[in-house]
mmCIF file of C-alpha atoms in Angstrom:
data_model
loop_
_atom_site.group_PDB
_atom_site.id
_atom_site.type_symbol
_atom_site.label_atom_id
_atom_site.label_comp_id
_atom_site.label_asym_id
_atom_site.label_seq_id
_atom_site.Cartn_x
_atom_site.Cartn_y
_atom_site.Cartn_z
ATOM 1 C CA MET A 36 112.935 152.923 97.699
ATOM 2 C CA LYS A 37 113.389 149.239 98.372
ATOM 3 C CA LYS A 38 113.881 147.262 95.168
ATOM 4 C CA SER A 39 111.176 145.329 93.385
ATOM 5 C CA ILE A 40 111.966 141.748 92.384
ATOM 6 C CA PHE A 41 111.107 140.512 88.887
ATOM 7 C CA TYR A 42 110.871 136.726 88.731
ATOM 8 C CA HIS A 43 110.977 134.985 85.376
ATOM 9 C CA ALA A 44 111.947 131.691 83.827
ATOM 10 C CA GLY A 45 113.482 132.655 80.513
ATOM 11 C CA CYS A 46 110.374 132.194 78.376
ATOM 12 C CA PRO A 47 109.730 134.616 75.483
ATOM 13 C CA VAL A 48 106.833 136.249 77.364
ATOM 14 C CA CYS A 49 109.158 136.688 80.364
ATOM 15 C CA VAL A 50 111.971 138.294 78.355
ATOM 16 C CA SER A 51 109.605 140.735 76.670
ATOM 17 C CA ALA A 52 108.035 141.716 79.999
ATOM 18 C CA GLU A 53 111.496 142.052 81.586
ATOM 19 C CA HIS A 54 112.518 144.633 78.971
ATOM 20 C CA ASP A 55 109.294 146.584 79.507
ATOM 21 C CA ILE A 56 109.635 146.592 83.289
ATOM 22 C CA ILE A 57 113.281 147.691 83.202
ATOM 23 C CA THR A 58 112.369 150.512 80.814
ATOM 24 C CA LEU A 59 109.443 151.613 82.972
ATOM 25 C CA ILE A 60 110.841 151.447 86.484
ATOM 26 C CA GLY A 61 114.599 151.516 85.842
ATOM 27 C CA ALA A 62 117.187 148.737 86.073
ATOM 28 C CA GLU A 63 118.477 150.161 89.372
ATOM 29 C CA ASN A 64 115.050 149.679 90.980
ATOM 30 C CA VAL A 65 114.516 146.022 90.204
ATOM 31 C CA GLU A 66 116.335 142.786 90.930
ATOM 32 C CA ILE A 67 115.954 140.192 88.168
ATOM 33 C CA VAL A 68 115.692 136.553 89.269
ATOM 34 C CA HIS A 69 115.724 133.726 86.691
ATOM 35 C CA LEU A 70 114.003 130.851 88.504
ATOM 36 C CA GLY A 71 115.212 128.384 85.873
ATOM 37 C CA ASN A 72 118.808 129.183 86.819
ATOM 38 C CA ASP A 73 118.344 130.178 90.470
ATOM 39 C CA ARG A 74 116.207 127.231 91.465
ATOM 40 C CA ASN A 75 117.001 127.730 95.153
ATOM 41 C CA ARG A 76 114.865 130.880 95.020
ATOM 42 C CA ILE A 77 111.677 129.088 93.885
ATOM 43 C CA GLU A 78 110.579 128.571 97.511
ATOM 44 C CA GLU A 79 111.062 132.294 98.283
ATOM 45 C CA ALA A 80 109.048 133.204 95.184
ATOM 46 C CA GLU A 81 106.184 130.905 96.158
ATOM 47 C CA LYS A 82 106.168 132.322 99.690
ATOM 48 C CA ALA A 83 105.902 135.812 98.171
ATOM 49 C CA GLY A 84 102.730 134.610 96.446
ATOM 50 C CA LEU A 85 103.904 133.875 92.896
ATOM 51 C CA LYS A 86 101.472 131.734 90.963
ATOM 52 C CA SER A 87 103.050 132.203 87.525
ATOM 53 C CA VAL A 88 105.920 133.930 85.782
ATOM 54 C CA PRO A 89 106.720 136.580 84.794
ATOM 55 C CA ALA A 90 105.746 138.440 87.950
ATOM 56 C CA LEU A 91 106.915 141.498 89.815
ATOM 57 C CA VAL A 92 106.955 141.648 93.610
ATOM 58 C CA THR A 93 106.733 145.288 94.654
ATOM 59 C CA PRO A 94 108.631 146.839 97.584
ATOM 60 C CA THR A 95 105.372 146.635 99.592
ATOM 61 C CA GLY A 96 105.106 142.905 98.912
ATOM 62 C CA ASN A 97 102.307 142.933 96.373
ATOM 63 C CA VAL A 98 102.597 140.460 93.508
ATOM 64 C CA LEU A 99 101.862 141.692 90.008
ATOM 65 C CA HIS A 100 101.453 138.734 87.669
ATOM 66 C CA ILE A 101 102.249 140.072 84.184
ATOM 67 C CA ASN A 102 100.806 138.396 81.138
ATOM 68 C CA PHE A 103 101.377 134.664 81.383
ATOM 69 C CA GLY A 104 104.548 132.727 80.630
ATOM 70 C CA ALA A 105 104.400 129.634 82.791
ATOM 71 C CA SER A 106 102.805 128.423 86.004
ATOM 72 C CA MET A 107 104.954 127.791 89.065
ATOM 73 C CA THR A 108 104.186 124.094 88.626
ATOM 74 C CA GLU A 109 105.765 124.245 85.187
ATOM 75 C CA VAL A 110 108.744 126.183 86.546
ATOM 76 C CA LYS A 111 109.316 123.505 89.184
ATOM 77 C CA GLY A 112 109.155 120.869 86.420
ATOM 78 C CA MET B 90 109.417 159.470 77.666
ATOM 79 C CA LYS B 91 105.946 159.024 76.167
ATOM 80 C CA LYS B 92 103.362 158.141 78.791
ATOM 81 C CA SER B 93 102.125 154.652 79.478
ATOM 82 C CA ILE B 94 98.379 154.120 79.689
ATOM 83 C CA PHE B 95 96.859 152.114 82.532
ATOM 84 C CA TYR B 96 93.402 150.793 81.674
ATOM 85 C CA HIS B 97 91.149 149.555 84.436
ATOM 86 C CA ALA B 98 87.496 149.155 85.262
ATOM 87 C CA GLY B 99 87.284 150.011 88.938
ATOM 88 C CA CYS B 100 87.441 146.459 90.255
ATOM 89 C CA PRO B 101 89.365 145.799 93.492
ATOM 90 C CA VAL B 102 92.193 144.035 91.599
ATOM 91 C CA CYS B 103 92.396 147.066 89.303
ATOM 92 C CA VAL B 104 92.589 149.617 92.123
ATOM 93 C CA SER B 105 95.296 147.678 93.920
ATOM 94 C CA ALA B 106 97.346 147.343 90.711
ATOM 95 C CA GLU B 107 96.813 151.036 89.941
ATOM 96 C CA HIS B 108 98.389 152.033 93.259
ATOM 97 C CA ASP B 109 101.349 149.740 92.651
ATOM 98 C CA ILE B 110 101.940 151.011 89.118
ATOM 99 C CA ILE B 111 101.753 154.652 90.146
ATOM 100 C CA THR B 112 104.215 154.021 92.961
ATOM 101 C CA LEU B 113 106.594 152.145 90.667
ATOM 102 C CA ILE B 114 106.642 154.298 87.553
ATOM 103 C CA GLY B 115 105.341 157.621 88.871
ATOM 104 C CA ALA B 116 101.959 159.328 88.420
ATOM 105 C CA GLU B 117 103.474 161.730 85.877
ATOM 106 C CA ASN B 118 104.437 158.837 83.592
ATOM 107 C CA VAL B 119 101.076 157.126 83.307
ATOM 108 C CA GLU B 120 97.633 158.083 82.121
ATOM 109 C CA ILE B 121 94.838 156.327 84.012
ATOM 110 C CA VAL B 122 91.766 155.335 81.992
ATOM 111 C CA HIS B 123 88.665 153.948 83.710
ATOM 112 C CA LEU B 124 86.876 152.011 80.964
ATOM 113 C CA GLY B 125 83.718 151.769 83.040
ATOM 114 C CA ASN B 126 83.462 155.567 83.004
ATOM 115 C CA ASP B 127 85.207 156.337 79.711
ATOM 116 C CA ARG B 128 83.349 153.793 77.643
ATOM 117 C CA ASN B 129 84.241 155.595 74.400
ATOM 118 C CA ARG B 130 87.831 154.453 74.943
ATOM 119 C CA ILE B 131 87.016 150.732 74.966
ATOM 120 C CA GLU B 132 87.591 150.473 71.207
ATOM 121 C CA GLU B 133 90.998 152.146 71.499
ATOM 122 C CA ALA B 134 91.910 149.752 74.332
ATOM 123 C CA GLU B 135 90.941 146.706 72.281
ATOM 124 C CA LYS B 136 92.900 147.976 69.284
ATOM 125 C CA ALA B 137 95.932 148.337 71.564
ATOM 126 C CA GLY B 138 95.561 144.615 72.306
ATOM 127 C CA LEU B 139 93.846 144.589 75.701
ATOM 128 C CA LYS B 140 92.294 141.255 76.563
ATOM 129 C CA SER B 141 91.580 141.985 80.217
ATOM 130 C CA VAL B 142 91.892 144.688 82.843
ATOM 131 C CA PRO B 143 93.906 145.916 84.601
ATOM 132 C CA ALA B 144 96.526 146.314 81.901
ATOM 133 C CA LEU B 145 99.327 148.716 81.141
ATOM 134 C CA VAL B 146 100.145 149.764 77.581
ATOM 135 C CA THR B 147 103.790 150.840 77.472
ATOM 136 C CA PRO B 148 105.141 153.766 75.432
ATOM 137 C CA THR B 149 106.381 151.233 72.886
ATOM 138 C CA GLY B 150 102.907 149.747 72.511
ATOM 139 C CA ASN B 151 103.392 146.524 74.433
ATOM 140 C CA VAL B 152 100.474 145.370 76.563
ATOM 141 C CA LEU B 153 101.200 144.132 80.075
ATOM 142 C CA HIS B 154 98.172 142.359 81.463
ATOM 143 C CA ILE B 155 98.508 142.588 85.254
ATOM 144 C CA ASN B 156 96.848 140.004 87.482
ATOM 145 C CA PHE B 157 93.247 139.592 86.393
ATOM 146 C CA GLY B 158 90.286 141.768 87.186
ATOM 147 C CA ALA B 159 87.864 141.329 84.312
ATOM 148 C CA SER B 160 87.881 140.327 80.653
ATOM 149 C CA MET B 161 87.157 142.930 77.994
ATOM 150 C CA THR B 162 83.884 141.077 77.338
ATOM 151 C CA GLU B 163 82.872 141.727 80.931
ATOM 152 C CA VAL B 164 83.951 145.364 80.690
ATOM 153 C CA LYS B 165 81.749 145.806 77.604
ATOM 154 C CA GLY B 166 78.885 144.170 79.524
#
């Protein structure tokens, strides 16, 4: 299976959700991207449809926004 | 691993998220609860911390609100 991508920005809500997602779907099935550190991936995340973090983009391209940590506007700063 | 519980209410956002969750974590690892049909489980869902559907309660008791279909107030009607 193609990997999912979990985008976050280091906020407490993000870190908590990251642990849950890794436990549920397995670390080997998900790439973790910290948009605060990897700012050159913000554009890719927005193109995928991210409106807020944390969010999981599935292998089929669906975006699952999980709880609410920060909007993309806040991530871009 | 203890099962996760996916609560939904039949809305389009819920159904889409249900398919994604089942694909990601496996049908055998998640119990699906339709709160519109199983209305006697609404109280349990609220006690677990659900504020909206669809949402996934993990085996450790964390609540992951996924996208937004309907608030619990709307589910109760």
